[in-house]
Amino acid sequence: LDIPHRTVFIIHGIIDSKYYGKWMKSLKDHILLSNDFYVIIVDWSKGDALPYTTAAAN
């Protein structure tokens, strides 16, 4: 990675994964328009299942 660039991680919450594509992509686009950052979108939808203890373990 090019050290001068900052890195931004976008991570959805529990139960939010079903809709992550819409708001996460919009946020990524907004960040990239105004900054020279690396943006990493994290999809942990396979590990965010209920009950909460399952998601917390992931």
XYZ file of C-alpha atoms in Angstrom:
58
model
C 0.000 0.000 0.000
C 1.041 3.555 -0.631
C 1.684 4.867 2.890
C 0.624 8.507 2.206
C -2.957 7.367 1.557
C -5.266 6.761 4.475
C -7.397 3.640 4.593
C -11.103 3.699 5.463
C -12.975 0.528 6.411
C -16.753 0.445 5.945
C -18.339 -2.349 7.988
C -22.053 -3.047 8.288
C -23.726 -3.908 11.572
C -25.615 -7.000 12.634
C -28.901 -7.439 10.745
C -27.759 -4.677 8.351
C -25.998 -6.964 5.894
C -29.064 -7.542 3.740
C -28.931 -3.905 2.683
C -25.183 -3.287 2.873
C -24.777 -2.791 -0.858
C -26.839 0.371 -1.084
C -25.544 2.557 1.733
C -22.008 1.160 1.785
C -21.456 1.807 -1.915
C -22.937 5.286 -1.578
C -20.648 6.062 1.371
C -17.638 4.699 -0.530
C -18.420 6.930 -3.514
C -18.832 9.980 -1.271
C -15.505 9.310 0.478
C -13.657 8.869 -2.810
C -15.114 12.072 -4.271
C -13.710 14.232 -1.513
C -10.561 12.347 -0.451
C -7.655 10.339 -1.792
C -8.188 7.293 0.410
C -8.171 3.562 0.062
C -11.667 2.281 0.871
C -12.261 -1.305 1.971
C -15.840 -2.567 2.255
C -16.231 -5.479 4.665
C -19.123 -7.893 4.151
C -19.408 -10.245 7.112
C -23.006 -11.215 6.338
C -22.255 -14.928 6.680
C -21.177 -14.312 10.268
C -23.738 -11.771 11.468
C -26.634 -14.153 12.037
C -28.912 -14.085 15.040
C -28.712 -14.889 17.879
C -26.410 -12.027 18.785
C -23.973 -14.383 20.528
C -23.226 -15.962 17.147
C -22.491 -12.603 15.561
C -20.439 -11.438 18.545
C -18.281 -14.541 18.283
C -17.413 -13.590 14.718
